[in-house]
Amino acid sequence: MNDNHTNPGTPVTSRRQFLRKTGAAAVASTLAGTLSIARSAHAAGDDTLKVALVGCGGRGTGAVVQALSTEGPVKLWAMADLFAEKIESSLSALEKANPGRYDRQAHGSMAEKLDVPAERRFVGFDAYQKAIDSGVDVVILTTQPHFRPLQFEYAVKQGKHVFMEKPVATDVPGIRQVLAAAKLAKEKNLKVGVGFQRHHDAAYVEVINRLRDGAIGSMQYLRCYWNSSGARTPFVRDPGMGEMEYQLRSAYYFTWISGDHIVEQHVHNIDVCNWIMGEHPVSAQGQGGRQVRVGPLFGDIFDHHSVEYTYADGTKMFSQCRHISGCWNYVGEYAVGVKGQSDVGGGVIEAGDDRWRFREKKANPYQVEHDVLFDAIRNDRPHNEAEYGAITTMTAIMGRMATYSGQVINWDDAIRSEVSLAPNRYAWDGTPSVVPGPDGLYPCAIPGATKVL
């Protein structure tokens, strides 16, 4: 599948450029969009924006709710998924009122904004192409992360605006593919949003602006966590089910599909630390493994990772993520400077006797990221978060490389890696990049033995 990936020589934005440029742009677009949407609505006219949803699980359904809740006329026009029942389940959820949760606005029925007849419900590995080619303006990419580079590239080549969930890839060739497509999207003036919703969270924006203005002095170190029980129930394989279908139905537990939970989930917290620093780390070293979550039901991912990242100026970022029940659970980020510290996600800054807390009412950042994207589309505002999304995803992948190998991984070596996690081909009878042994167990990374570069 290497044909789908960008040549290793693809230019990569320097670490100092990427976050100072794209991070600032993300903040600016959030604030500008939040202030302007109510008054400008859809200045470009009353044209309906037609949306294709590619990946119809819970996050995809939530993203469509947010897209359909933006100002101006919007219709869900096409849907695509590997599995037909997910399309039908998503449509059913959209037709019903929903009380809302952390990533989904409370809403009544979206029925009047749904225009997805049977002929525009596409199933299979090429379904994304059919949905993108069905006459839509905007594509929402919420399939499993492995497929993001291929689908994003196709959408951009077809001239579509895109919202894609994080992470944007699961391997380095995929990262380079996204970076190349991001460049093309800029050349075509396409608008791209990426699901790092903290960048559209007023509390995070305010805290990080204050930190970067020196609220706690020069940075000493950063800490970030996503420690939880990892409550996702493994999919139990049906008798006779092929290996490819089984893995795709239990996608979270396979590195090639999800990236492992350091990439799929903990990337949010890693992203915040990069945002604070204004650049990505230059190296990583760490450790991880499978202590509790073992056996064939849990694929080949680790249940814990601990990574020490180093930035160019020597600042350290200490990263933990764990999926083990009965342990200390915490999700968040901390910054420690020479004058004080900050619980970033908690909206708190402490410097000496001064203690500041964010107390303003804030909008749902999951909704705001769509408000900003659709406002940019309607009013032709600059908006492209793809490069940022690729580099911060790459940071998490570099951390996984360190825990899987047990080696110090340098950014400049990692970004040139040609190790692809893609299967031999995208088909139900294709061979995934990992298959079980005679005992039914999937081979896992072994620190000290596994090669990642």
Tab-separated table of C-alpha atoms in Angstrom:
chain	number	residue	atom	x	y	z
A	1	MET	CA	0.000	0.000	0.000
A	2	ASN	CA	3.027	2.276	-0.130
A	3	ASP	CA	1.713	3.745	-3.363
A	4	ASN	CA	-0.769	5.701	-1.273
A	5	HIS	CA	1.940	7.528	0.673
A	6	THR	CA	3.915	10.654	-0.023
A	7	ASN	CA	7.581	10.405	-0.929
A	8	PRO	CA	9.843	10.684	2.163
A	9	GLY	CA	11.333	13.807	0.593
A	10	THR	CA	8.116	15.809	1.059
A	11	PRO	CA	9.103	19.133	2.703
A	12	VAL	CA	8.178	19.344	6.380
A	13	THR	CA	7.561	22.636	8.176
A	14	SER	CA	10.186	23.316	10.841
A	15	ARG	CA	9.259	22.752	14.483
A	16	ARG	CA	9.440	26.476	15.229
A	17	GLN	CA	7.254	27.413	12.292
A	18	PHE	CA	4.448	24.915	12.623
A	19	LEU	CA	2.882	25.825	15.948
A	20	ARG	CA	3.732	29.503	16.009
A	21	LYS	CA	1.987	29.790	12.663
A	22	THR	CA	-0.829	27.231	12.775
A	23	GLY	CA	-1.490	27.398	16.518
A	24	ALA	CA	-1.890	31.159	16.410
A	25	ALA	CA	-4.102	30.873	13.354
A	26	ALA	CA	-6.326	28.347	15.096
A	27	VAL	CA	-6.777	30.604	18.107
A	28	ALA	CA	-7.409	33.645	15.945
A	29	SER	CA	-9.969	31.858	13.810
A	30	THR	CA	-11.751	30.550	16.896
A	31	LEU	CA	-12.101	33.990	18.417
A	32	ALA	CA	-12.915	35.728	15.147
A	33	GLY	CA	-15.401	33.067	14.143
A	34	THR	CA	-17.141	33.019	17.515
A	35	LEU	CA	-17.578	36.783	17.417
A	36	SER	CA	-18.638	37.051	13.792
A	37	ILE	CA	-20.945	34.128	13.121
A	38	ALA	CA	-24.010	35.541	14.797
A	39	ARG	CA	-23.871	38.796	12.904
A	40	SER	CA	-22.526	37.666	9.514
A	41	ALA	CA	-24.287	34.292	9.295
A	42	HIS	CA	-23.815	33.255	5.661
A	43	ALA	CA	-22.790	36.439	3.934
A	44	ALA	CA	-22.063	34.499	0.765
A	45	GLY	CA	-25.800	33.944	0.321
A	46	ASP	CA	-28.418	31.313	1.073
A	47	ASP	CA	-26.744	28.483	-0.795
A	48	THR	CA	-27.170	25.178	0.971
A	49	LEU	CA	-23.961	23.429	1.916
A	50	LYS	CA	-24.238	19.713	1.202
A	51	VAL	CA	-22.354	17.447	3.584
A	52	ALA	CA	-21.028	13.905	3.219
A	53	LEU	CA	-20.400	11.871	6.363
A	54	VAL	CA	-17.659	9.268	5.957
A	55	GLY	CA	-17.619	7.084	9.067
A	56	CYS	CA	-21.009	6.798	10.747
A	57	GLY	CA	-20.194	5.801	14.318
A	58	GLY	CA	-20.913	7.832	17.435
A	59	ARG	CA	-18.293	10.511	16.802
A	60	GLY	CA	-19.376	10.860	13.190
A	61	THR	CA	-23.007	11.241	14.225
A	62	GLY	CA	-22.008	13.877	16.768
A	63	ALA	CA	-19.954	15.759	14.186
A	64	VAL	CA	-22.905	15.811	11.776
A	65	VAL	CA	-25.155	17.209	14.493
A	66	GLN	CA	-22.667	20.023	14.971
A	67	ALA	CA	-22.332	20.630	11.231
A	68	LEU	CA	-26.108	20.753	10.836
A	69	SER	CA	-26.325	23.161	13.793
A	70	THR	CA	-24.133	25.829	12.176
A	71	GLU	CA	-25.572	29.073	10.800
A	72	GLY	CA	-27.004	28.946	7.307
A	73	PRO	CA	-28.673	26.177	5.314
A	74	VAL	CA	-26.920	22.806	5.616
A	75	LYS	CA	-28.017	19.344	4.500
A	76	LEU	CA	-26.634	15.888	5.109
A	77	TRP	CA	-26.479	14.630	1.523
A	78	ALA	CA	-24.490	11.385	1.555
A	79	MET	CA	-23.194	8.797	4.017
A	80	ALA	CA	-20.463	6.176	3.772
A	81	ASP	CA	-19.242	3.424	6.042
A	82	LEU	CA	-17.724	-0.036	5.867
A	83	PHE	CA	-20.848	-1.402	7.523
A	84	ALA	CA	-24.423	-0.714	6.398
A	85	GLU	CA	-25.891	-1.023	9.891
A	86	LYS	CA	-23.811	1.925	11.099
A	87	ILE	CA	-25.352	4.164	8.455
A	88	GLU	CA	-28.855	3.144	9.475
A	89	SER	CA	-28.084	3.557	13.183
A	90	SER	CA	-26.650	7.024	12.590
A	91	LEU	CA	-29.664	8.122	10.554
A	92	SER	CA	-31.986	6.851	13.253
A	93	ALA	CA	-30.091	8.815	15.911
A	94	LEU	CA	-30.202	11.974	13.801
A	95	GLU	CA	-33.947	11.676	13.323
A	96	LYS	CA	-34.539	11.528	17.069
A	97	ALA	CA	-34.122	14.240	19.695
A	98	ASN	CA	-30.931	13.902	21.732
A	99	PRO	CA	-30.399	15.304	25.238
A	100	GLY	CA	-26.760	16.040	24.493
A	101	ARG	CA	-23.450	14.931	25.983
A	102	TYR	CA	-19.861	16.114	26.057
A	103	ASP	CA	-19.354	16.090	22.287
A	104	ARG	CA	-22.897	16.440	21.011
A	105	GLN	CA	-25.237	19.388	21.311
A	106	ALA	CA	-28.691	18.739	22.708
A	107	HIS	CA	-31.007	18.901	19.728
A	108	GLY	CA	-34.406	18.064	18.418
A	109	SER	CA	-34.905	15.915	15.377
A	110	MET	CA	-32.617	16.775	12.472
A	111	ALA	CA	-35.038	15.168	10.028
A	112	GLU	CA	-35.626	18.292	7.929
A	113	LYS	CA	-31.870	18.573	7.314
A	114	LEU	CA	-31.459	14.971	6.182
A	115	ASP	CA	-31.563	14.173	2.467
A	116	VAL	CA	-29.887	10.771	2.247
A	117	PRO	CA	-31.938	8.410	0.076
A	118	ALA	CA	-30.825	4.808	-0.319
A	119	GLU	CA	-28.850	5.610	-3.460
A	120	ARG	CA	-26.613	7.994	-1.477
A	121	ARG	CA	-25.810	5.537	1.312
A	122	PHE	CA	-22.552	3.903	0.315
A	123	VAL	CA	-20.974	0.810	1.859
A	124	GLY	CA	-17.516	-0.727	1.484
A	125	PHE	CA	-13.870	0.213	1.129
A	126	ASP	CA	-14.558	2.559	-1.793
A	127	ALA	CA	-17.677	4.074	-0.218
A	128	TYR	CA	-15.802	7.234	0.747
A	129	GLN	CA	-15.043	7.977	-2.899
A	130	LYS	CA	-18.692	7.609	-3.884
A	131	ALA	CA	-19.873	9.861	-1.072
A	132	ILE	CA	-17.258	12.525	-1.860
A	133	ASP	CA	-18.198	12.378	-5.546
A	134	SER	CA	-21.955	12.673	-4.903
A	135	GLY	CA	-22.154	16.442	-5.328
A	136	VAL	CA	-21.252	17.585	-1.812
A	137	ASP	CA	-19.423	20.710	-0.654
A	138	VAL	CA	-18.084	19.527	2.719
A	139	VAL	CA	-16.786	16.123	3.806
A	140	ILE	CA	-16.714	14.940	7.419
A	141	LEU	CA	-14.071	12.228	7.904
A	142	THR	CA	-14.722	10.232	11.077
A	143	THR	CA	-13.687	6.734	10.077
A	144	GLN	CA	-10.963	4.891	11.974
A	145	PRO	CA	-7.726	6.935	11.955
A	146	HIS	CA	-5.788	4.630	9.616
A	147	PHE	CA	-8.002	5.653	6.711
A	148	ARG	CA	-7.730	9.394	7.298
A	149	PRO	CA	-4.726	10.146	5.012
A	150	LEU	CA	-6.181	8.320	2.003
A	151	GLN	CA	-9.624	9.874	2.421
A	152	PHE	CA	-8.352	13.372	3.155
A	153	GLU	CA	-6.117	13.266	0.095
A	154	TYR	CA	-9.014	12.169	-2.096
A	155	ALA	CA	-11.370	14.840	-0.742
A	156	VAL	CA	-8.798	17.581	-1.353
A	157	LYS	CA	-8.072	16.369	-4.880
A	158	GLN	CA	-11.824	16.506	-5.540
A	159	GLY	CA	-11.938	20.100	-4.267
A	160	LYS	CA	-13.958	19.551	-1.078
A	161	HIS	CA	-13.800	21.373	2.236
A	162	VAL	CA	-13.057	18.949	5.078
A	163	PHE	CA	-13.590	18.346	8.752
A	164	MET	CA	-11.538	15.376	9.926
A	165	GLU	CA	-11.261	13.896	13.372
A	166	LYS	CA	-8.005	13.433	15.166
A	167	PRO	CA	-5.622	11.660	14.956
A	168	VAL	CA	-5.014	12.202	11.265
A	169	ALA	CA	-2.846	9.106	10.690
A	170	THR	CA	-1.426	6.036	12.441
A	171	ASP	CA	1.990	5.835	10.780
A	172	VAL	CA	4.621	8.185	9.412
A	173	PRO	CA	3.922	7.594	5.699
A	174	GLY	CA	0.349	8.613	6.484
A	175	ILE	CA	1.584	11.783	8.183
A	176	ARG	CA	3.543	12.747	5.085
A	177	GLN	CA	0.488	12.043	2.940
A	178	VAL	CA	-1.604	14.390	5.088
A	179	LEU	CA	1.073	17.099	4.972
A	180	ALA	CA	1.168	16.937	1.172
A	181	ALA	CA	-2.640	17.080	0.971
A	182	ALA	CA	-2.679	20.004	3.451
A	183	LYS	CA	-0.369	21.920	1.143
A	184	LEU	CA	-2.635	21.188	-1.816
A	185	ALA	CA	-5.691	22.283	0.193
A	186	LYS	CA	-4.048	25.656	0.830
A	187	GLU	CA	-3.272	26.041	-2.861
A	188	LYS	CA	-6.927	25.310	-3.676
A	189	ASN	CA	-8.213	27.627	-0.908
A	190	LEU	CA	-10.068	24.752	0.736
A	191	LYS	CA	-11.056	25.054	4.387
A	192	VAL	CA	-9.975	22.255	6.724
A	193	GLY	CA	-10.880	21.658	10.353
A	194	VAL	CA	-9.310	18.998	12.586
A	195	GLY	CA	-10.908	17.638	15.750
A	196	PHE	CA	-8.532	19.085	18.329
A	197	GLN	CA	-11.467	20.855	19.916
A	198	ARG	CA	-9.429	22.247	22.816
A	199	HIS	CA	-8.199	24.895	20.370
A	200	HIS	CA	-11.800	26.118	20.228
A	201	ASP	CA	-12.342	25.934	23.996
A	202	ALA	CA	-12.400	29.440	25.477
A	203	ALA	CA	-10.810	28.294	28.754
A	204	TYR	CA	-7.857	26.621	27.057
A	205	VAL	CA	-7.395	29.578	24.721
A	206	GLU	CA	-7.311	32.065	27.597
A	207	VAL	CA	-5.014	29.992	29.819
A	208	ILE	CA	-2.507	29.273	27.069
A	209	ASN	CA	-2.481	32.900	25.927
A	210	ARG	CA	-1.615	33.887	29.513
A	211	LEU	CA	1.081	31.224	29.795
A	212	ARG	CA	2.658	32.332	26.543
A	213	ASP	CA	2.529	35.918	27.812
A	214	GLY	CA	4.652	34.872	30.812
A	215	ALA	CA	2.086	34.269	33.576
A	216	ILE	CA	4.274	31.612	35.219
A	217	GLY	CA	7.617	32.748	33.812
A	218	SER	CA	9.878	30.655	31.605
A	219	MET	CA	8.780	27.030	31.301
A	220	GLN	CA	10.498	24.385	33.431
A	221	TYR	CA	8.509	21.307	32.447
A	222	LEU	CA	5.094	20.058	31.335
A	223	ARG	CA	2.989	17.081	32.421
A	224	CYS	CA	0.050	15.506	30.621
A	225	TYR	CA	-2.177	12.524	31.347
A	226	TRP	CA	-4.928	10.337	29.978
A	227	ASN	CA	-5.180	7.663	32.648
A	228	SER	CA	-8.484	5.794	32.683
A	229	SER	CA	-9.993	2.337	32.937
A	230	GLY	CA	-10.173	2.019	29.169
A	231	ALA	CA	-13.752	0.852	29.276
A	232	ARG	CA	-14.240	0.127	25.570
A	233	THR	CA	-15.759	-3.343	25.335
A	234	PRO	CA	-13.837	-5.591	22.936
A	235	PHE	CA	-15.793	-6.967	20.009
A	236	VAL	CA	-16.444	-10.698	20.315
A	237	ARG	CA	-15.717	-12.432	17.056
A	238	ASP	CA	-18.549	-14.233	15.309
A	239	PRO	CA	-17.797	-17.770	14.059
A	240	GLY	CA	-16.624	-17.703	10.467
A	241	MET	CA	-15.867	-13.966	10.455
A	242	GLY	CA	-12.837	-13.085	8.354
A	243	GLU	CA	-9.743	-11.561	9.958
A	244	MET	CA	-10.056	-8.196	8.202
A	245	GLU	CA	-13.678	-7.716	9.247
A	246	TYR	CA	-12.960	-8.787	12.809
A	247	GLN	CA	-10.127	-6.307	13.219
A	248	LEU	CA	-12.126	-3.470	11.679
A	249	ARG	CA	-15.032	-4.198	14.033
A	250	SER	CA	-12.646	-4.201	17.005
A	251	ALA	CA	-10.554	-1.387	15.560
A	252	TYR	CA	-9.505	0.338	18.783
A	253	TYR	CA	-7.383	-2.632	19.810
A	254	PHE	CA	-5.217	-2.776	16.680
A	255	THR	CA	-2.327	-0.359	16.209
A	256	TRP	CA	-2.553	-0.234	12.423
A	257	ILE	CA	-6.161	0.969	12.622
A	258	SER	CA	-6.264	3.170	15.746
A	259	GLY	CA	-2.611	4.042	16.342
A	260	ASP	CA	-2.802	2.678	19.939
A	261	HIS	CA	-4.402	4.805	22.643
A	262	ILE	CA	-1.382	7.108	22.942
A	263	VAL	CA	-2.178	8.244	19.386
A	264	GLU	CA	-5.939	7.774	19.261
A	265	GLN	CA	-6.763	9.421	22.593
A	266	HIS	CA	-3.793	10.823	24.526
A	267	VAL	CA	-2.860	12.907	21.475
A	268	HIS	CA	-5.275	15.541	22.838
A	269	ASN	CA	-3.106	16.156	25.905
A	270	ILE	CA	0.159	15.968	23.987
A	271	ASP	CA	-1.302	18.560	21.636
A	272	VAL	CA	-1.909	20.996	24.499
A	273	CYS	CA	1.755	20.783	25.554
A	274	ASN	CA	2.915	21.441	21.992
A	275	TRP	CA	0.527	24.373	21.831
A	276	ILE	CA	1.980	25.863	25.016
A	277	MET	CA	5.545	25.437	23.774
A	278	GLY	CA	4.800	26.706	20.286
A	279	GLU	CA	6.678	23.811	18.711
A	280	HIS	CA	6.953	20.035	18.673
A	281	PRO	CA	9.552	18.000	20.615
A	282	VAL	CA	12.825	16.970	19.006
A	283	SER	CA	13.103	13.584	20.734
A	284	ALA	CA	11.255	11.054	22.868
A	285	GLN	CA	12.127	8.109	25.073
A	286	GLY	CA	9.865	6.030	27.244
A	287	GLN	CA	8.407	2.711	28.186
A	288	GLY	CA	5.139	0.842	28.014
A	289	GLY	CA	3.567	-2.560	27.703
A	290	ARG	CA	0.612	-4.858	28.383
A	291	GLN	CA	0.223	-5.590	32.059
A	292	VAL	CA	-3.491	-6.302	32.436
A	293	ARG	CA	-5.237	-5.992	29.099
A	294	VAL	CA	-3.894	-9.150	27.493
A	295	GLY	CA	-5.315	-11.925	25.339
A	296	PRO	CA	-6.695	-12.142	21.799
A	297	LEU	CA	-9.645	-9.833	22.531
A	298	PHE	CA	-7.220	-6.936	23.058
A	299	GLY	CA	-5.387	-7.071	19.750
A	300	ASP	CA	-1.817	-5.790	19.796
A	301	ILE	CA	-1.948	-2.421	21.591
A	302	PHE	CA	-0.338	-1.600	24.948
A	303	ASP	CA	-2.345	-0.787	28.064
A	304	HIS	CA	0.144	1.820	29.343
A	305	HIS	CA	2.689	4.268	27.947
A	306	SER	CA	5.004	6.701	29.722
A	307	VAL	CA	7.068	9.054	27.569
A	308	GLU	CA	9.621	11.770	28.265
A	309	TYR	CA	9.630	14.241	25.397
A	310	THR	CA	12.379	16.850	24.952
A	311	TYR	CA	11.924	20.172	23.162
A	312	ALA	CA	14.709	22.011	21.353
A	313	ASP	CA	15.469	24.279	24.328
A	314	GLY	CA	15.737	21.286	26.693
A	315	THR	CA	12.280	21.640	28.253
A	316	LYS	CA	10.784	18.261	29.153
A	317	MET	CA	7.208	17.086	28.707
A	318	PHE	CA	6.235	14.051	30.797
A	319	SER	CA	3.388	12.094	29.249
A	320	GLN	CA	1.346	9.242	30.738
A	321	CYS	CA	-1.583	7.262	29.410
A	322	ARG	CA	-2.972	4.096	30.940
A	323	HIS	CA	-5.993	1.835	30.469
A	324	ILE	CA	-6.114	-0.228	33.666
A	325	SER	CA	-9.062	-0.466	36.072
A	326	GLY	CA	-8.666	0.231	39.786
A	327	CYS	CA	-5.888	2.793	39.343
A	328	TRP	CA	-5.635	6.574	39.706
A	329	ASN	CA	-7.545	8.112	36.827
A	330	TYR	CA	-6.850	11.576	35.511
A	331	VAL	CA	-7.093	13.427	32.210
A	332	GLY	CA	-5.386	16.800	31.967
A	333	GLU	CA	-2.298	18.930	31.450
A	334	TYR	CA	-0.001	20.897	33.774
A	335	ALA	CA	2.629	23.540	33.054
A	336	VAL	CA	5.317	24.439	35.613
A	337	GLY	CA	7.344	27.634	35.256
A	338	VAL	CA	9.902	29.505	37.337
A	339	LYS	CA	7.175	31.748	38.842
A	340	GLY	CA	4.315	29.264	39.276
A	341	GLN	CA	2.222	26.551	37.712
A	342	SER	CA	-1.004	25.970	35.809
A	343	ASP	CA	-3.671	23.298	35.734
A	344	VAL	CA	-4.328	24.049	32.086
A	345	GLY	CA	-7.465	21.975	31.544
A	346	GLY	CA	-8.809	23.130	34.909
A	347	GLY	CA	-8.427	26.768	33.860
A	348	VAL	CA	-6.198	27.655	36.838
A	349	ILE	CA	-2.941	29.631	37.030
A	350	GLU	CA	-1.017	30.027	40.310
A	351	ALA	CA	1.973	32.345	40.612
A	352	GLY	CA	3.112	33.111	44.158
A	353	ASP	CA	0.102	34.373	46.098
A	354	ASP	CA	-1.844	35.104	42.923
A	355	ARG	CA	-4.409	32.537	41.851
A	356	TRP	CA	-6.459	33.068	38.713
A	357	ARG	CA	-9.270	30.843	37.462
A	358	PHE	CA	-11.245	30.980	34.239
A	359	ARG	CA	-14.852	31.591	35.304
A	360	GLU	CA	-16.614	32.682	32.147
A	361	LYS	CA	-19.398	30.673	30.597
A	362	LYS	CA	-18.086	28.981	27.473
A	363	ALA	CA	-19.633	27.450	24.386
A	364	ASN	CA	-19.326	23.746	23.575
A	365	PRO	CA	-15.942	23.566	21.801
A	366	TYR	CA	-17.157	20.665	19.653
A	367	GLN	CA	-19.789	22.999	18.269
A	368	VAL	CA	-17.478	26.001	18.008
A	369	GLU	CA	-14.957	24.120	15.834
A	370	HIS	CA	-17.732	23.504	13.300
A	371	ASP	CA	-19.092	27.044	13.617
A	372	VAL	CA	-15.652	28.383	12.769
A	373	LEU	CA	-15.138	25.984	9.857
A	374	PHE	CA	-18.523	26.657	8.251
A	375	ASP	CA	-18.149	30.396	8.783
A	376	ALA	CA	-14.782	30.207	6.991
A	377	ILE	CA	-16.391	28.333	4.099
A	378	ARG	CA	-19.293	30.777	3.740
A	379	ASN	CA	-17.182	33.917	4.148
A	380	ASP	CA	-13.917	32.725	2.566
A	381	ARG	CA	-11.860	33.146	5.720
A	382	PRO	CA	-8.444	31.427	5.957
A	383	HIS	CA	-8.853	28.167	7.865
A	384	ASN	CA	-6.620	25.131	7.514
A	385	GLU	CA	-5.764	23.056	10.583
A	386	ALA	CA	-4.431	20.058	8.635
A	387	GLU	CA	-0.712	20.760	8.964
A	388	TYR	CA	-1.102	21.403	12.663
A	389	GLY	CA	-3.115	18.191	13.020
A	390	ALA	CA	-0.441	16.188	11.208
A	391	ILE	CA	2.465	17.484	13.280
A	392	THR	CA	0.756	17.009	16.629
A	393	THR	CA	-0.337	13.490	15.564
A	394	MET	CA	3.281	12.835	14.577
A	395	THR	CA	4.345	13.794	18.110
A	396	ALA	CA	2.132	11.055	19.535
A	397	ILE	CA	3.388	8.547	16.945
A	398	MET	CA	6.978	9.389	17.935
A	399	GLY	CA	6.046	8.627	21.544
A	400	ARG	CA	4.631	5.255	20.499
A	401	MET	CA	7.819	4.543	18.567
A	402	ALA	CA	9.767	5.167	21.774
A	403	THR	CA	7.599	2.899	23.948
A	404	TYR	CA	7.411	0.119	21.370
A	405	SER	CA	11.164	0.084	20.744
A	406	GLY	CA	12.638	1.168	24.075
A	407	GLN	CA	14.954	3.492	22.159
A	408	VAL	CA	15.474	7.254	22.064
A	409	ILE	CA	13.649	8.417	18.946
A	410	ASN	CA	14.691	11.652	17.262
A	411	TRP	CA	12.163	13.675	15.286
A	412	ASP	CA	14.368	14.021	12.222
A	413	ASP	CA	14.758	10.239	11.993
A	414	ALA	CA	11.122	9.511	12.822
A	415	ILE	CA	9.602	11.835	10.215
A	416	ARG	CA	11.536	9.988	7.487
A	417	SER	CA	10.369	6.532	8.541
A	418	GLU	CA	9.058	4.346	5.741
A	419	VAL	CA	7.465	1.785	8.079
A	420	SER	CA	3.875	1.449	6.857
A	421	LEU	CA	1.133	-0.195	8.916
A	422	ALA	CA	-1.168	-0.626	5.910
A	423	PRO	CA	-2.579	-4.069	5.010
A	424	ASN	CA	-1.568	-5.736	1.775
A	425	ARG	CA	-4.803	-4.451	0.230
A	426	TYR	CA	-8.113	-2.925	1.306
A	427	ALA	CA	-10.519	-5.827	0.822
A	428	TRP	CA	-12.454	-8.179	3.073
A	429	ASP	CA	-10.126	-10.998	2.069
A	430	GLY	CA	-7.035	-8.792	2.437
A	431	THR	CA	-4.365	-9.510	5.033
A	432	PRO	CA	-4.041	-7.040	7.926
A	433	SER	CA	-0.571	-5.948	8.999
A	434	VAL	CA	-0.844	-8.126	12.118
A	435	VAL	CA	-2.398	-11.610	12.293
A	436	PRO	CA	-2.814	-14.012	15.208
A	437	GLY	CA	-0.397	-16.827	15.894
A	438	PRO	CA	-1.372	-20.498	16.392
A	439	ASP	CA	-2.346	-19.703	19.997
A	440	GLY	CA	-4.775	-16.999	18.833
A	441	LEU	CA	-2.637	-14.205	20.293
A	442	TYR	CA	-1.571	-11.205	18.235
A	443	PRO	CA	2.167	-10.405	18.274
A	444	CYS	CA	2.856	-7.212	20.194
A	445	ALA	CA	5.777	-4.817	20.241
A	446	ILE	CA	8.690	-5.903	22.444
A	447	PRO	CA	10.841	-3.032	23.750
A	448	GLY	CA	14.468	-3.719	22.985
A	449	ALA	CA	13.590	-5.921	20.004
A	450	THR	CA	10.923	-4.164	17.931
A	451	LYS	CA	12.201	-1.965	15.096
A	452	VAL	CA	10.182	1.183	14.426
A	453	LEU	CA	12.396	3.082	11.974
